[in-house]
Amino acid sequence: MESKISERAIDDVRPLKVIYIGAGVSGILACIQFPKHVPGLELVVYEKNEEVGGTWFENRYPGCACDIPAHAYQLSFESSTDWSSFYAEAPEILRYWQRVADKYNVRRFMKFRHQCTEARWDEETAKWHVTLLDLASGQVVRDVGDVLMTGVGALNRWEWPEIPGLHDFQGKLMHSADWDAAFDPEGKSVAVIGAGSSGIQIVPALLPSVASMDHYVRGRTWISPSLASEFVKARNNGVDGNFSYTDEERAAWKHDRESYISYRKSIETEFQGLCMAFYREFPQQVAMRELFAEEMRRRLQGRPDLVAEMIPDFAPLCKRLTPGPGYLESLVSPKVNVVRSKITAVNATGIITDDGVHRPVDAIVCATGFRSFQGSFPVYGRGGRSMQEHLGSRPRTYLSICTDGFPNFFQTLGPNSGLGAGNLVMAIESATLYVARVLRKLATENVKTIEPRARHVDSFTRFCDEYHARTVYTDKCASWYKAGRTAAEKERGAVIGVWPGSGVHLIKAFQEVRWEDFEMETVDGNDFGWFGNGLSGADRTSDPEGLSWYLNDTNFLHENQS
Ligand code: N01
């Protein structure tokens, strides 16, 4: 009979190495939370860019900002009272994350300008073998770790639209996610293709400098009233437009924490509270539609043609909603020509549409989106199985963060991780903390591998489909929330972009790890090995602190007193 004694103290921590890909918001959080939960953890974060920040480092198009209120787009434990405006622009958001990175000294875990090219699970050693390209030297670098985690974002792979002749264009051609800072739009004729969140921000930002703009809008999209409207109205006697906070407001919040927290909570509450609006049966759905339509008509005043062309026939929130400050106002400018005809080709000088019209321009901006949830490098799990093939056209995950057949692998912002409303930073925080607990188990409880049971992966995936059938996401609108390549496929595909529930539901779901939903293998084959050999580490070393630790541990005392 095999021994039930494992030669380890009950609180021994085994050496554990985590390889993390990406130093965006998720990677920064991992560097803060993982070492706190797993003492002695070896953590290495590889990042292809030369700096932290991820999407906020990369996206530099004019007008790039967060259309979520700044106070609801920050860490729960790092509330800045200093945001300059209700909606913060990308450089200010990047500075926030750089400050957080400095404060927690996270760069000590990071290797910049290293692009991951492949990750492969090795069954024999139960380790992830990761291949990277050192972008500075051009050398191939290899690393090996017990756990692989990715925080590469859902929308990291931008792509050119499939338009014949696009690359024959002889003027300036740019994608929103790969902006050339040297491009000067002053006095130019510019085409902006796409009216998603990026296009909606680029149009008003470019408008003042361009001579003229053709804005190609293929589908329709709801532009919501700004959440800031009450705030703005209170400040500007009802006049829209000024979203800035005053120095006095910021100083007051800085000195009166309570009043700040109450302000932040009011924004979070309003945002989280939007969740009921996603249900088809939501009684206020009709009222919401009417309110949005009314607001769009108001902002498109004097242009009934645009009102008729722009207002969608699907429910608000089917596509990602954006308040688009200044967007509709730009469309009524005499400088802007909204083109609803389908683009058929691009040639050396401009864009041709299906009505045969050729519109010459100096520059074309493709604000045409990303290939969502593609990861950014191939990952091979048990038996050499490719993650891309495993996920296929309808990705199957457990809670968006892991999947069967890929042991010791986790990700943030995987399929079904996004939020139609709520605080995405809190969602990343919750998922990262959840994985920190898993890492702690791997390090301290004789666990070698962990992966979700296939039936729970199936259950989560089926839940997503059943749940989303109740929501307006499954209305007929083309959106990156849905699986598919073409606009037509994206109208009907499974909803893979968003979490099946509210933002608060997500936070609660990640609060405890349901170990019973996972398969685990032990380090030494002893399924009672977590119990060790009957000693604690302090017993072995006669460490006086360790022999009476419970008298210093506030959690322990608190739980025993209550
Ligand atoms: O991309 P999108 P995005 N001809 O896929 C059109 C986040 N984000 O970069 O609707 C003509 O949403 C396409 O048309 P249609 C946010 O999560 C956040 O704008 O398919 N048009 C659509 O209008 C967002 O949802 C912020 O008919 C073509 C547009 O291109 C996500 O990123 C800011 C076309 C693509 O819209 C993606 O937004 C910016 C073609 N051939 C982005 N091909 C924040 O503020 C595509 N389109 C936080």
Tab-separated table of C-alpha atoms in Angstrom, residues 69-427:
chain	number	residue	atom	x	y	z
A	69	PRO	CA	-16.385	57.195	-16.975
A	70	ALA	CA	-12.810	57.450	-15.696
A	71	HIS	CA	-13.825	56.969	-12.072
A	72	ALA	CA	-15.401	53.616	-12.954
A	73	TYR	CA	-12.405	52.497	-14.975
A	74	GLN	CA	-9.768	52.138	-12.286
A	75	LEU	CA	-8.691	49.687	-9.620
A	76	SER	CA	-10.835	49.159	-6.540
A	77	PHE	CA	-7.797	49.805	-4.359
A	78	GLU	CA	-6.221	52.652	-6.339
A	79	SER	CA	-8.867	55.335	-6.695
A	80	SER	CA	-7.486	58.416	-8.346
A	81	THR	CA	-9.304	61.612	-7.441
A	82	ASP	CA	-7.329	63.446	-10.063
A	83	TRP	CA	-9.052	62.567	-13.350
A	84	SER	CA	-9.192	65.678	-15.472
A	85	SER	CA	-12.469	64.810	-17.108
A	86	PHE	CA	-15.547	62.562	-16.821
A	87	TYR	CA	-14.188	60.564	-19.805
A	88	ALA	CA	-10.409	60.319	-19.731
A	89	GLU	CA	-8.238	60.341	-22.838
A	90	ALA	CA	-5.805	57.516	-23.565
A	91	PRO	CA	-2.609	59.343	-22.461
A	92	GLU	CA	-4.134	60.137	-19.064
A	93	ILE	CA	-5.286	56.540	-18.627
A	94	LEU	CA	-1.814	55.333	-19.576
A	95	ARG	CA	-0.301	57.664	-16.965
A	96	TYR	CA	-2.628	56.183	-14.310
A	97	TRP	CA	-1.402	52.650	-15.104
A	98	GLN	CA	2.215	53.790	-15.211
A	99	ARG	CA	1.777	55.322	-11.754
A	100	VAL	CA	0.281	52.077	-10.475
A	101	ALA	CA	3.156	50.151	-12.075
A	102	ASP	CA	5.666	52.461	-10.337
A	103	LYS	CA	3.960	52.321	-6.962
A	104	TYR	CA	3.901	48.508	-6.871
A	105	ASN	CA	7.273	48.193	-8.540
A	106	VAL	CA	5.860	45.713	-11.053
A	107	ARG	CA	8.496	46.258	-13.704
A	108	ARG	CA	10.859	44.068	-11.701
A	109	PHE	CA	8.895	41.073	-13.009
A	110	MET	CA	8.750	42.269	-16.612
A	111	LYS	CA	10.792	41.678	-19.711
A	112	PHE	CA	9.850	44.163	-22.389
A	113	ARG	CA	10.211	43.819	-26.156
A	114	HIS	CA	9.735	40.078	-25.915
A	115	GLN	CA	7.066	38.719	-28.200
A	116	CYS	CA	5.664	35.298	-27.412
A	117	THR	CA	5.542	33.130	-30.531
A	118	GLU	CA	4.459	29.754	-29.128
A	119	ALA	CA	3.560	27.947	-25.912
A	120	ARG	CA	3.499	24.176	-25.594
A	121	TRP	CA	2.517	21.944	-22.669
A	122	ASP	CA	4.958	19.138	-21.938
A	123	GLU	CA	3.156	16.181	-20.449
A	124	GLU	CA	6.212	14.475	-19.014
A	125	THR	CA	7.518	17.406	-17.002
A	126	ALA	CA	4.109	19.041	-16.515
A	127	LYS	CA	5.519	22.361	-17.626
A	128	TRP	CA	4.781	25.012	-20.205
A	129	HIS	CA	7.536	25.546	-22.747
A	130	VAL	CA	7.332	29.054	-24.102
A	131	THR	CA	9.153	30.453	-27.129
A	132	LEU	CA	9.698	34.175	-27.504
A	133	LEU	CA	11.359	36.561	-29.865
A	134	ASP	CA	13.595	39.167	-28.288
A	135	LEU	CA	12.611	42.087	-30.504
A	136	ALA	CA	15.732	44.062	-29.599
A	137	SER	CA	18.287	41.409	-30.536
A	138	GLY	CA	16.237	39.234	-32.884
A	139	GLN	CA	17.228	36.206	-30.782
A	140	VAL	CA	14.838	33.369	-30.029
A	141	VAL	CA	14.396	32.981	-26.275
A	142	ARG	CA	12.950	29.927	-24.537
A	143	ASP	CA	11.508	29.691	-21.068
A	144	VAL	CA	9.827	26.986	-19.009
A	145	GLY	CA	7.214	27.458	-16.297
A	146	ASP	CA	4.665	25.528	-14.232
A	147	VAL	CA	1.820	27.865	-15.146
A	148	LEU	CA	1.098	29.918	-18.245
A	149	MET	CA	-1.217	32.877	-18.097
A	150	THR	CA	-2.084	35.358	-20.800
A	151	GLY	CA	-3.434	38.862	-20.435
A	152	VAL	CA	-3.263	39.814	-24.080
A	153	GLY	CA	-6.685	41.398	-24.386
A	154	ALA	CA	-9.708	40.338	-26.376
A	155	LEU	CA	-9.023	42.850	-29.116
A	156	ASN	CA	-5.306	42.782	-29.695
A	157	ARG	CA	-5.181	41.522	-33.279
A	158	TRP	CA	-6.252	44.381	-35.482
A	159	GLU	CA	-6.794	43.553	-39.120
A	160	TRP	CA	-7.301	45.274	-42.431
A	161	PRO	CA	-10.819	45.043	-43.827
A	162	GLU	CA	-11.177	42.682	-46.763
A	163	ILE	CA	-11.637	45.313	-49.467
A	164	PRO	CA	-10.247	44.603	-52.949
A	165	GLY	CA	-7.409	46.950	-53.857
A	166	LEU	CA	-7.028	48.398	-50.358
A	167	HIS	CA	-3.256	48.186	-50.507
A	168	ASP	CA	-3.130	49.739	-53.997
A	169	PHE	CA	-4.054	53.048	-52.378
A	170	GLN	CA	-1.214	55.510	-52.902
A	171	GLY	CA	-2.222	57.984	-50.167
A	172	LYS	CA	-1.832	57.431	-46.440
A	173	LEU	CA	-3.498	54.202	-45.242
A	174	MET	CA	-3.853	53.625	-41.513
A	175	HIS	CA	-5.671	51.373	-39.089
A	176	SER	CA	-7.044	52.932	-35.908
A	177	ALA	CA	-5.009	50.496	-33.802
A	178	ASP	CA	-1.764	51.242	-35.658
A	179	TRP	CA	-1.827	54.997	-35.878
A	180	ASP	CA	1.096	56.852	-37.403
A	181	ALA	CA	1.735	59.834	-35.118
A	182	ALA	CA	3.597	61.540	-37.970
A	183	PHE	CA	0.421	61.802	-40.034
A	184	ASP	CA	-0.761	65.403	-40.206
A	185	PRO	CA	-4.455	65.601	-41.155
A	186	GLU	CA	-4.332	69.405	-41.582
A	187	GLY	CA	-6.143	70.414	-44.758
A	188	LYS	CA	-6.427	66.841	-46.044
A	189	SER	CA	-9.374	64.959	-47.432
A	190	VAL	CA	-9.770	61.861	-45.290
A	191	ALA	CA	-11.962	58.781	-45.434
A	192	VAL	CA	-12.902	57.130	-42.139
A	193	ILE	CA	-14.273	53.611	-42.572
A	194	GLY	CA	-16.239	52.214	-39.632
A	195	ALA	CA	-18.572	53.499	-36.957
A	196	GLY	CA	-17.650	51.324	-33.985
A	197	SER	CA	-16.245	52.819	-30.778
A	198	SER	CA	-12.959	53.722	-32.519
A	199	GLY	CA	-14.501	55.412	-35.586
A	200	ILE	CA	-16.934	57.265	-33.345
A	201	GLN	CA	-13.999	58.786	-31.452
A	202	ILE	CA	-11.820	59.453	-34.511
A	203	VAL	CA	-14.429	61.376	-36.531
A	204	PRO	CA	-14.891	64.324	-34.107
A	205	ALA	CA	-11.189	64.363	-33.246
A	206	LEU	CA	-10.060	64.676	-36.882
A	207	LEU	CA	-12.831	66.985	-37.995
A	208	PRO	CA	-11.358	70.358	-36.932
A	209	SER	CA	-8.174	69.851	-38.975
A	210	VAL	CA	-9.308	68.030	-42.112
A	211	ALA	CA	-10.530	69.837	-45.205
A	212	SER	CA	-13.209	67.218	-45.786
A	213	MET	CA	-14.196	63.797	-44.570
A	214	ASP	CA	-16.010	60.857	-46.146
A	215	HIS	CA	-17.317	58.701	-43.320
A	216	TYR	CA	-18.257	55.197	-44.477
A	217	VAL	CA	-20.947	53.786	-42.204
A	218	ARG	CA	-21.983	50.265	-43.205
A	219	GLY	CA	-24.288	49.199	-40.389
A	220	ARG	CA	-26.221	51.247	-37.902
A	221	THR	CA	-25.432	51.917	-34.308
A	222	TRP	CA	-27.116	53.410	-31.272
A	223	ILE	CA	-25.466	56.443	-29.774
A	224	SER	CA	-26.570	56.716	-26.176
A	225	PRO	CA	-27.124	59.807	-24.101
A	226	SER	CA	-24.034	60.458	-22.050
A	227	LEU	CA	-23.959	59.108	-18.539
A	228	ALA	CA	-22.296	62.393	-17.765
A	229	SER	CA	-25.356	64.329	-18.792
A	230	GLU	CA	-26.646	64.946	-15.279
A	231	PHE	CA	-23.175	65.937	-14.152
A	232	VAL	CA	-22.759	68.157	-17.190
A	233	LYS	CA	-26.192	69.722	-16.890
A	234	ALA	CA	-25.642	70.537	-13.251
A	235	ARG	CA	-22.459	72.318	-14.219
A	236	ASN	CA	-23.361	74.005	-17.471
A	237	ASN	CA	-26.975	74.948	-16.988
A	238	GLY	CA	-27.985	72.067	-19.197
A	239	VAL	CA	-25.485	72.741	-21.967
A	240	ASP	CA	-23.701	69.625	-23.181
A	241	GLY	CA	-20.022	69.517	-23.943
A	242	ASN	CA	-17.876	70.377	-20.946
A	243	PHE	CA	-16.895	67.143	-19.236
A	244	SER	CA	-13.910	68.533	-17.328
A	245	TYR	CA	-13.539	68.421	-13.582
A	246	THR	CA	-12.435	71.654	-11.930
A	247	ASP	CA	-9.313	71.961	-9.781
A	248	GLU	CA	-11.597	72.694	-6.820
A	249	GLU	CA	-13.553	69.462	-7.316
A	250	ARG	CA	-10.413	67.406	-7.519
A	251	ALA	CA	-8.845	69.094	-4.511
A	252	ALA	CA	-12.013	68.570	-2.491
A	253	TRP	CA	-12.092	64.849	-3.303
A	254	LYS	CA	-8.444	64.504	-2.456
A	255	HIS	CA	-8.999	65.965	1.000
A	256	ASP	CA	-12.371	64.446	1.712
A	257	ARG	CA	-12.072	60.744	1.008
A	258	GLU	CA	-15.610	60.036	2.078
A	259	SER	CA	-17.180	62.453	-0.351
A	260	TYR	CA	-14.952	61.047	-3.106
A	261	ILE	CA	-15.911	57.443	-2.386
A	262	SER	CA	-19.539	58.449	-2.375
A	263	TYR	CA	-19.072	60.082	-5.824
A	264	ARG	CA	-17.234	57.050	-7.206
A	265	LYS	CA	-19.910	54.757	-5.806
A	266	SER	CA	-22.653	56.786	-7.462
A	267	ILE	CA	-21.019	56.272	-10.878
A	268	GLU	CA	-20.327	52.581	-10.286
A	269	THR	CA	-23.895	52.082	-9.080
A	270	GLU	CA	-25.334	53.728	-12.142
A	271	PHE	CA	-23.143	51.662	-14.437
A	272	GLN	CA	-23.660	48.303	-12.724
A	273	GLY	CA	-27.367	49.106	-12.525
A	274	LEU	CA	-27.653	49.101	-16.330
A	275	CYS	CA	-27.544	45.301	-16.334
A	276	MET	CA	-31.330	44.785	-16.314
A	277	ALA	CA	-31.577	46.678	-19.593
A	278	PHE	CA	-29.908	43.767	-21.409
A	279	TYR	CA	-32.911	41.495	-20.901
A	280	ARG	CA	-35.423	41.269	-23.722
A	281	GLU	CA	-38.295	41.500	-21.256
A	282	PHE	CA	-36.897	44.572	-19.565
A	283	PRO	CA	-40.014	46.733	-19.267
A	284	GLN	CA	-38.114	49.953	-19.876
A	285	GLN	CA	-36.612	48.612	-23.141
A	286	VAL	CA	-39.192	50.457	-25.242
A	287	ALA	CA	-38.751	53.658	-23.256
A	288	MET	CA	-34.978	53.366	-23.580
A	289	ARG	CA	-35.232	52.946	-27.333
A	290	GLU	CA	-37.420	55.983	-27.599
A	291	LEU	CA	-35.127	58.023	-25.358
A	292	PHE	CA	-32.041	57.085	-27.393
A	293	ALA	CA	-33.824	57.799	-30.679
A	294	GLU	CA	-34.993	61.144	-29.358
A	295	GLU	CA	-31.463	62.032	-28.295
A	296	MET	CA	-30.082	61.002	-31.699
A	297	ARG	CA	-32.702	63.084	-33.483
A	298	ARG	CA	-31.834	66.060	-31.276
A	299	ARG	CA	-28.132	65.724	-31.980
A	300	LEU	CA	-28.695	65.223	-35.718
A	301	GLN	CA	-30.954	68.258	-35.893
A	302	GLY	CA	-31.628	69.555	-39.376
A	303	ARG	CA	-30.554	66.300	-41.043
A	304	PRO	CA	-33.631	64.046	-41.354
A	305	ASP	CA	-31.707	62.073	-44.000
A	306	LEU	CA	-29.123	61.091	-41.378
A	307	VAL	CA	-31.777	60.352	-38.780
A	308	ALA	CA	-33.361	57.926	-41.231
A	309	GLU	CA	-30.010	56.379	-42.113
A	310	MET	CA	-28.492	56.093	-38.643
A	311	ILE	CA	-31.149	54.996	-36.154
A	312	PRO	CA	-31.025	51.199	-35.839
A	313	ASP	CA	-33.901	48.732	-35.962
A	314	PHE	CA	-32.310	46.438	-33.358
A	315	ALA	CA	-32.458	46.961	-29.616
A	316	PRO	CA	-30.057	49.384	-27.934
A	317	LEU	CA	-27.173	47.481	-26.270
A	318	CYS	CA	-27.168	44.717	-28.929
A	319	LYS	CA	-23.881	46.242	-30.068
A	320	ARG	CA	-21.448	47.778	-27.658
A	321	LEU	CA	-23.009	51.040	-26.646
A	322	THR	CA	-21.153	54.304	-26.898
A	323	PRO	CA	-22.162	57.819	-25.908
A	324	GLY	CA	-19.868	59.201	-28.646
A	325	PRO	CA	-19.474	62.749	-27.367
A	326	GLY	CA	-19.290	65.051	-30.392
A	327	TYR	CA	-19.842	62.259	-32.936
A	328	LEU	CA	-23.365	62.947	-34.154
A	329	GLU	CA	-22.644	66.666	-33.975
A	330	SER	CA	-19.737	66.037	-36.400
A	331	LEU	CA	-21.945	64.210	-38.879
A	332	VAL	CA	-24.019	67.322	-39.464
A	333	SER	CA	-20.901	69.363	-40.283
A	334	PRO	CA	-20.719	70.548	-43.912
A	335	LYS	CA	-17.217	69.048	-44.008
A	336	VAL	CA	-18.547	65.521	-43.451
A	337	ASN	CA	-20.103	63.288	-46.072
A	338	VAL	CA	-21.709	60.208	-44.538
A	339	VAL	CA	-21.542	57.417	-47.109
A	340	ARG	CA	-23.953	54.546	-46.639
A	341	SER	CA	-23.260	52.800	-49.973
A	342	LYS	CA	-21.224	49.617	-49.689
A	343	ILE	CA	-17.506	49.866	-50.417
A	344	THR	CA	-16.625	47.600	-53.326
A	345	ALA	CA	-13.009	48.522	-53.965
A	346	VAL	CA	-10.167	50.886	-53.293
A	347	ASN	CA	-7.823	52.079	-56.016
A	348	ALA	CA	-4.710	54.249	-56.071
A	349	THR	CA	-6.612	57.457	-55.416
A	350	GLY	CA	-9.706	56.640	-53.420
A	351	ILE	CA	-12.706	54.503	-52.552
A	352	ILE	CA	-15.327	53.075	-54.929
A	353	THR	CA	-18.805	52.166	-53.750
A	354	ASP	CA	-21.458	49.846	-55.180
A	355	ASP	CA	-23.289	52.778	-56.791
A	356	GLY	CA	-20.213	53.211	-58.986
A	357	VAL	CA	-19.047	56.438	-57.326
A	358	HIS	CA	-15.309	56.961	-56.867
A	359	ARG	CA	-14.391	59.342	-54.035
A	360	PRO	CA	-10.741	60.438	-54.111
A	361	VAL	CA	-9.047	61.133	-50.760
A	362	ASP	CA	-5.574	61.879	-49.363
A	363	ALA	CA	-5.855	59.379	-46.546
A	364	ILE	CA	-7.917	56.353	-45.547
A	365	VAL	CA	-8.444	55.470	-41.887
A	366	CYS	CA	-9.726	51.943	-41.269
A	367	ALA	CA	-11.536	51.989	-37.935
A	368	THR	CA	-12.727	48.531	-38.852
A	369	GLY	CA	-11.969	46.558	-35.724
A	370	PHE	CA	-10.167	43.447	-34.636
A	371	ARG	CA	-10.183	39.683	-34.825
A	372	SER	CA	-11.509	39.057	-31.374
A	373	PHE	CA	-10.378	36.265	-29.028
A	374	GLN	CA	-7.724	34.949	-31.358
A	375	GLY	CA	-4.923	35.163	-28.832
A	376	SER	CA	-1.686	36.380	-30.281
A	377	PHE	CA	0.341	33.173	-30.594
A	378	PRO	CA	-0.317	29.434	-30.927
A	379	VAL	CA	-0.866	27.482	-27.708
A	380	TYR	CA	-0.670	23.666	-27.648
A	381	GLY	CA	-2.123	21.733	-24.719
A	382	ARG	CA	-2.347	18.048	-23.821
A	383	GLY	CA	-1.454	15.750	-26.719
A	384	GLY	CA	-0.258	18.748	-28.768
A	385	ARG	CA	-3.819	19.991	-29.198
A	386	SER	CA	-4.017	23.473	-30.666
A	387	MET	CA	-5.987	25.947	-28.585
A	388	GLN	CA	-7.245	27.662	-31.727
A	389	GLU	CA	-8.664	24.398	-33.068
A	390	HIS	CA	-9.969	23.408	-29.653
A	391	LEU	CA	-11.858	26.661	-29.294
A	392	GLY	CA	-13.007	26.611	-32.929
A	393	SER	CA	-15.735	28.962	-34.043
A	394	ARG	CA	-17.588	28.767	-30.719
A	395	PRO	CA	-14.963	28.987	-27.964
A	396	ARG	CA	-15.664	26.736	-24.960
A	397	THR	CA	-14.238	27.921	-21.670
A	398	TYR	CA	-14.810	27.626	-17.953
A	399	LEU	CA	-15.749	31.102	-16.665
A	400	SER	CA	-13.804	32.584	-19.598
A	401	ILE	CA	-10.459	31.960	-17.912
A	402	CYS	CA	-9.480	28.362	-18.718
A	403	THR	CA	-10.495	25.316	-20.713
A	404	ASP	CA	-10.170	21.539	-20.581
A	405	GLY	CA	-7.082	19.916	-22.072
A	406	PHE	CA	-4.931	22.924	-21.195
A	407	PRO	CA	-3.646	22.309	-17.654
A	408	ASN	CA	-2.188	25.148	-15.612
A	409	PHE	CA	-3.323	27.639	-18.250
A	410	PHE	CA	-5.321	30.764	-17.467
A	411	GLN	CA	-6.241	33.966	-19.250
A	412	THR	CA	-7.991	37.244	-18.632
A	413	LEU	CA	-10.413	38.755	-21.140
A	414	GLY	CA	-11.005	35.400	-22.785
A	415	PRO	CA	-14.237	34.535	-24.609
A	416	ASN	CA	-17.367	35.563	-22.677
A	417	SER	CA	-15.403	37.755	-20.286
A	418	GLY	CA	-16.510	41.236	-21.342
A	419	LEU	CA	-19.226	43.383	-19.856
A	420	GLY	CA	-21.935	45.232	-21.733
A	421	ALA	CA	-22.176	47.435	-18.645
A	422	GLY	CA	-20.231	47.535	-15.424
A	423	ASN	CA	-16.618	47.955	-14.497
A	424	LEU	CA	-14.239	45.957	-16.694
A	425	VAL	CA	-11.251	46.714	-14.469
A	426	MET	CA	-13.120	45.099	-11.563
A	427	ALA	CA	-13.785	42.094	-13.798
